[in-house]
PDB file of C-alpha atoms in Angstrom:
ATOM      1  CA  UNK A   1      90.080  61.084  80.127  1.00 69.00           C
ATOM      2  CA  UNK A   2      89.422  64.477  79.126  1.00 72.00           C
ATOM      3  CA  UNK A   3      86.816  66.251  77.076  1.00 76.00           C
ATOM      4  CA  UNK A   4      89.682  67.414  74.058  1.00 74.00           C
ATOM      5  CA  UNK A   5      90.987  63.767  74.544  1.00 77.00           C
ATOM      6  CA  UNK A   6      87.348  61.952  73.506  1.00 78.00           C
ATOM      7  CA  UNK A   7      87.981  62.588  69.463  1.00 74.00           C
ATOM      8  CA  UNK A   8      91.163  60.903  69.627  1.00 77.00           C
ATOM      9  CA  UNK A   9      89.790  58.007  72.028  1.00 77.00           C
ATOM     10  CA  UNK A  10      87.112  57.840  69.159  1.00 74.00           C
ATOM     11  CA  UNK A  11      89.217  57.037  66.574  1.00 75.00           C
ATOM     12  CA  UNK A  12      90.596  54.237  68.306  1.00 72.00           C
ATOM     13  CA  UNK A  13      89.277  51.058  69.244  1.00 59.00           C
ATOM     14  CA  UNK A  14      89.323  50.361  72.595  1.00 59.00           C
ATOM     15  CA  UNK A  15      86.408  49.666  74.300  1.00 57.00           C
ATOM     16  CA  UNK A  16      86.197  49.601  78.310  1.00 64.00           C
ATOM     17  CA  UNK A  17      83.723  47.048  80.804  1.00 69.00           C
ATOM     18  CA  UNK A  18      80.517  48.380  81.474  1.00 75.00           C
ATOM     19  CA  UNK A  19      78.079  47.929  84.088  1.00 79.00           C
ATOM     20  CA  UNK A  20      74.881  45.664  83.944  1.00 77.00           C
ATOM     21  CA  UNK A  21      72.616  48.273  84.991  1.00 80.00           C
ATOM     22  CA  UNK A  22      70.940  50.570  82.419  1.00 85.00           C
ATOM     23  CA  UNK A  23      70.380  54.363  82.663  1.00 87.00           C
ATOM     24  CA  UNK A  24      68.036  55.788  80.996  1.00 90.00           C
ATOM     25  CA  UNK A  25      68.062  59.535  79.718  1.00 91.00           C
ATOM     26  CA  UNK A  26      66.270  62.091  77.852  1.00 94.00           C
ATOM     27  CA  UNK A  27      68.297  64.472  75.987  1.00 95.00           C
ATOM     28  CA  UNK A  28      67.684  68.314  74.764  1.00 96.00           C
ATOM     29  CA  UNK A  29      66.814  68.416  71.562  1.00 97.00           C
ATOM     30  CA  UNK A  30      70.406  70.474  70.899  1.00 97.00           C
ATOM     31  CA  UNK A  31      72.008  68.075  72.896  1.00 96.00           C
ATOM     32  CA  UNK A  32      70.261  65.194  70.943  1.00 97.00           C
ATOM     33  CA  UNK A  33      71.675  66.715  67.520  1.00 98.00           C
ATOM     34  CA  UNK A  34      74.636  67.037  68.904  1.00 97.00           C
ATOM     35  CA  UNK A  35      75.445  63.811  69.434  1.00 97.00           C
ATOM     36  CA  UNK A  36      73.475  62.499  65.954  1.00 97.00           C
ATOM     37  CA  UNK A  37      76.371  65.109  64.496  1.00 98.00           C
ATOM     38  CA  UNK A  38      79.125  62.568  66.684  1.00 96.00           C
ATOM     39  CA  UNK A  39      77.544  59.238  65.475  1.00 96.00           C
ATOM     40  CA  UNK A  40      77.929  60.647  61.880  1.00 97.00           C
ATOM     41  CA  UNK A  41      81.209  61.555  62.390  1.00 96.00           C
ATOM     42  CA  UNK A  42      82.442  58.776  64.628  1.00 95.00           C
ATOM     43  CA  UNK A  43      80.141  55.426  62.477  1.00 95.00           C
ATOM     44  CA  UNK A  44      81.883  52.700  64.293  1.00 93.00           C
ATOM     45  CA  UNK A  45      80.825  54.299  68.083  1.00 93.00           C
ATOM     46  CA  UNK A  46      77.688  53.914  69.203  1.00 93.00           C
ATOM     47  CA  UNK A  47      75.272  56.395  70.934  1.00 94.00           C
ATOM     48  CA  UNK A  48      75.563  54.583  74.030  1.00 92.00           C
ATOM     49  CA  UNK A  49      79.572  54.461  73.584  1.00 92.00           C
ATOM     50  CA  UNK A  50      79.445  58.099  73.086  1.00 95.00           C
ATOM     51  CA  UNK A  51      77.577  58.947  75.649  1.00 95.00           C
ATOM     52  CA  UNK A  52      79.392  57.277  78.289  1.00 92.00           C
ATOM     53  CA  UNK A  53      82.803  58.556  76.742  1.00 92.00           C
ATOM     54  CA  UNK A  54      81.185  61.936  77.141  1.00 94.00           C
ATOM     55  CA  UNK A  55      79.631  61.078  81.138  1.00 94.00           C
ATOM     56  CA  UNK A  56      83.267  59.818  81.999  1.00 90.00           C
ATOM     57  CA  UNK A  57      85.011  62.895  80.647  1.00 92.00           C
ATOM     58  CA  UNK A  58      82.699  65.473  81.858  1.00 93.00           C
ATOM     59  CA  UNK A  59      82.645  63.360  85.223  1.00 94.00           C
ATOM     60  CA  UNK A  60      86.102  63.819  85.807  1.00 93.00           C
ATOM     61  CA  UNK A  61      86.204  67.559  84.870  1.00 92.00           C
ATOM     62  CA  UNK A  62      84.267  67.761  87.846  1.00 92.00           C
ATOM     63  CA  UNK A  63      86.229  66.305  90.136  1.00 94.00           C
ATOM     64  CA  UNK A  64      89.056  68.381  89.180  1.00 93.00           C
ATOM     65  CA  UNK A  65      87.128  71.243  89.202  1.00 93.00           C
ATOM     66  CA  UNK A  66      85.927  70.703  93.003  1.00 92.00           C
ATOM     67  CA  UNK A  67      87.594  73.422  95.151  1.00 92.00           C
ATOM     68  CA  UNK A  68      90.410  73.045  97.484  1.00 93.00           C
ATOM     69  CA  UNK A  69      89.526  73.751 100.943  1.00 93.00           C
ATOM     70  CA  UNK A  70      92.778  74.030 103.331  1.00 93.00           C
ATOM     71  CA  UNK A  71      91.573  72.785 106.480  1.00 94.00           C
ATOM     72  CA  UNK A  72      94.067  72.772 109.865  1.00 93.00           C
ATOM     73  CA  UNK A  73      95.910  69.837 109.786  1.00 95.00           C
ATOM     74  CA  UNK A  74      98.748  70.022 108.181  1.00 95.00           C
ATOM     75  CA  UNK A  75      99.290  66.824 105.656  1.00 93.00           C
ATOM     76  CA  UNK A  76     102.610  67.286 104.245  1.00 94.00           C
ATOM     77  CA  UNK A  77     105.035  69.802 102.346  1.00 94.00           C
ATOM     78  CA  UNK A  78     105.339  70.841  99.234  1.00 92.00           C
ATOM     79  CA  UNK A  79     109.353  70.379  97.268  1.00 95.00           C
ATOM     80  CA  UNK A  80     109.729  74.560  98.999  1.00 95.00           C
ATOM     81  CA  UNK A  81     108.995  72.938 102.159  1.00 94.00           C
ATOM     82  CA  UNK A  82     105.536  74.856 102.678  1.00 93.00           C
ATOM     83  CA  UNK A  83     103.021  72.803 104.308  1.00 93.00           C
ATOM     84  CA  UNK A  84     100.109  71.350 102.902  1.00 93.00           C
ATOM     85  CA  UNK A  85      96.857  71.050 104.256  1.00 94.00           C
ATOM     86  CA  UNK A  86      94.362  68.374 104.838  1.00 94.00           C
ATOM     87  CA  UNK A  87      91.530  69.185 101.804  1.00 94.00           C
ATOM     88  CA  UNK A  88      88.105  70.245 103.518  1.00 94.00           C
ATOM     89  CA  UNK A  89      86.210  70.693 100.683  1.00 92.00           C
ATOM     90  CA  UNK A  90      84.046  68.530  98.710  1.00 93.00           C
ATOM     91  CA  UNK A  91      86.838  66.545  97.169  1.00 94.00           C
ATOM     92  CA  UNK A  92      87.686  63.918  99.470  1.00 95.00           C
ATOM     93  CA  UNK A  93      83.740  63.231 100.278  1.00 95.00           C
ATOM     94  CA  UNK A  94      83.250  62.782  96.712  1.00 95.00           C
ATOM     95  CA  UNK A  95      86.262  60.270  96.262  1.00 96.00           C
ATOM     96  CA  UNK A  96      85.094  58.136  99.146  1.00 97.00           C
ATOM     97  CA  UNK A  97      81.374  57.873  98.240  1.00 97.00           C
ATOM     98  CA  UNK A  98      82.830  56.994  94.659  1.00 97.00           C
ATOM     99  CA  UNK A  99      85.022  54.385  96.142  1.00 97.00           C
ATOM    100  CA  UNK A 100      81.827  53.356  98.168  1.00 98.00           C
ATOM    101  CA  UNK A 101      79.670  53.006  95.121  1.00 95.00           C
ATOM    102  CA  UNK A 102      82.477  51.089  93.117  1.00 94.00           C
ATOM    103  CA  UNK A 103      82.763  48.441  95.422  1.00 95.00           C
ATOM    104  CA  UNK A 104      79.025  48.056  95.701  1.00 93.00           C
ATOM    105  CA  UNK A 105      78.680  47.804  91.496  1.00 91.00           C
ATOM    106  CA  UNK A 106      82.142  45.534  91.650  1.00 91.00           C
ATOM    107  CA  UNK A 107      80.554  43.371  93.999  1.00 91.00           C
ATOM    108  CA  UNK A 108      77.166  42.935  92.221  1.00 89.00           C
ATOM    109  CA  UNK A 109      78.774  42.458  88.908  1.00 88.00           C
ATOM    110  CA  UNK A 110      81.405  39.585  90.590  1.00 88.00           C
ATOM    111  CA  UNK A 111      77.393  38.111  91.829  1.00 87.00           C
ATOM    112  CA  UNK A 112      76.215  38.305  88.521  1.00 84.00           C
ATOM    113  CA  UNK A 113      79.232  36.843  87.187  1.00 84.00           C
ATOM    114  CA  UNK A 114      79.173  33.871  89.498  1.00 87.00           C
ATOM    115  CA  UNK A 115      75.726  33.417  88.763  1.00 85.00           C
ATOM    116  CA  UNK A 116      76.552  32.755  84.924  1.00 79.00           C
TER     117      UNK A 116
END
C-alpha cells in the first residue's frame, strides 16, 4: 500500500494480522501531533493501527525507491528484446533478509499458536 492510498484504507474497515511482539517508539513532538490530527480525523483507527498503516506504506516506498544496479549477468529481455540484467544493488539483499525475517516471525507465531 501506498502513502496517498492510507486515507482511503482508513475509511474502510479492514484490519490485517499482526505480530505478537511489541515495538515501542518515541515520536517528535510534530510527528506526535501529527498523528493526534489522524486519530481525530480517522475515530474508529487507532494510534497503533495508524501507525503501522503508516510503517507499512513508508516501508514499501523504500523498497521501491532502492536503486537498480545492472550487474553482468544477463537475466532476461525486455518486450524490445534488450536484455536485462541481474539487480546488484540493495534490492534483492533486502527482499531475502525480509523473506528471512518473515519466516522466523511466521514460525514463532505458528509456536505461539500451538501453544494456545
Amino acid at each position: 500500500m501506498r502513502v496517498r492510498d492510507l486515507v482511503e484504507s482508513w475509511n474502510s474497515a479492514a484490519d490485517k494480522g499482526r505480530t505478537a511482539e511489541e515495538f515501542r517508539v518515541r515520536l517528535h513532538l510534530g510527528d506526535a501531533a501529527r498523528l493526534a490530527a489522524l486519530r481525530d480525523m480517522f475515530p474508529s483507527r487507532t494510534e497503533e493501527e495508524l501507525i503501522t498503516d503508516l510503517l507499512a506504506a513508508a516501508l514499501q516506498e523504500l523498497e521501491e525507491s532502492l536503486p537498480y544496479i545492472p550487474g553482468q549477468r544477463i537475466t532476461a529481455e525486455d518486450e524490445h528484446g534488450d536484455p536485462i540484467h541481474e539487480d546488484v544493488g540493495p534490492t534483492p539483499r533486502f527482499q531475502e533478509l525480509t523473506r528471512k525475517h518473515l519466516q522466523r516471525l511466521q514460525r514463532q507465531q505458528t509456536r505461539q499458536a500451538a501453544r494456545r
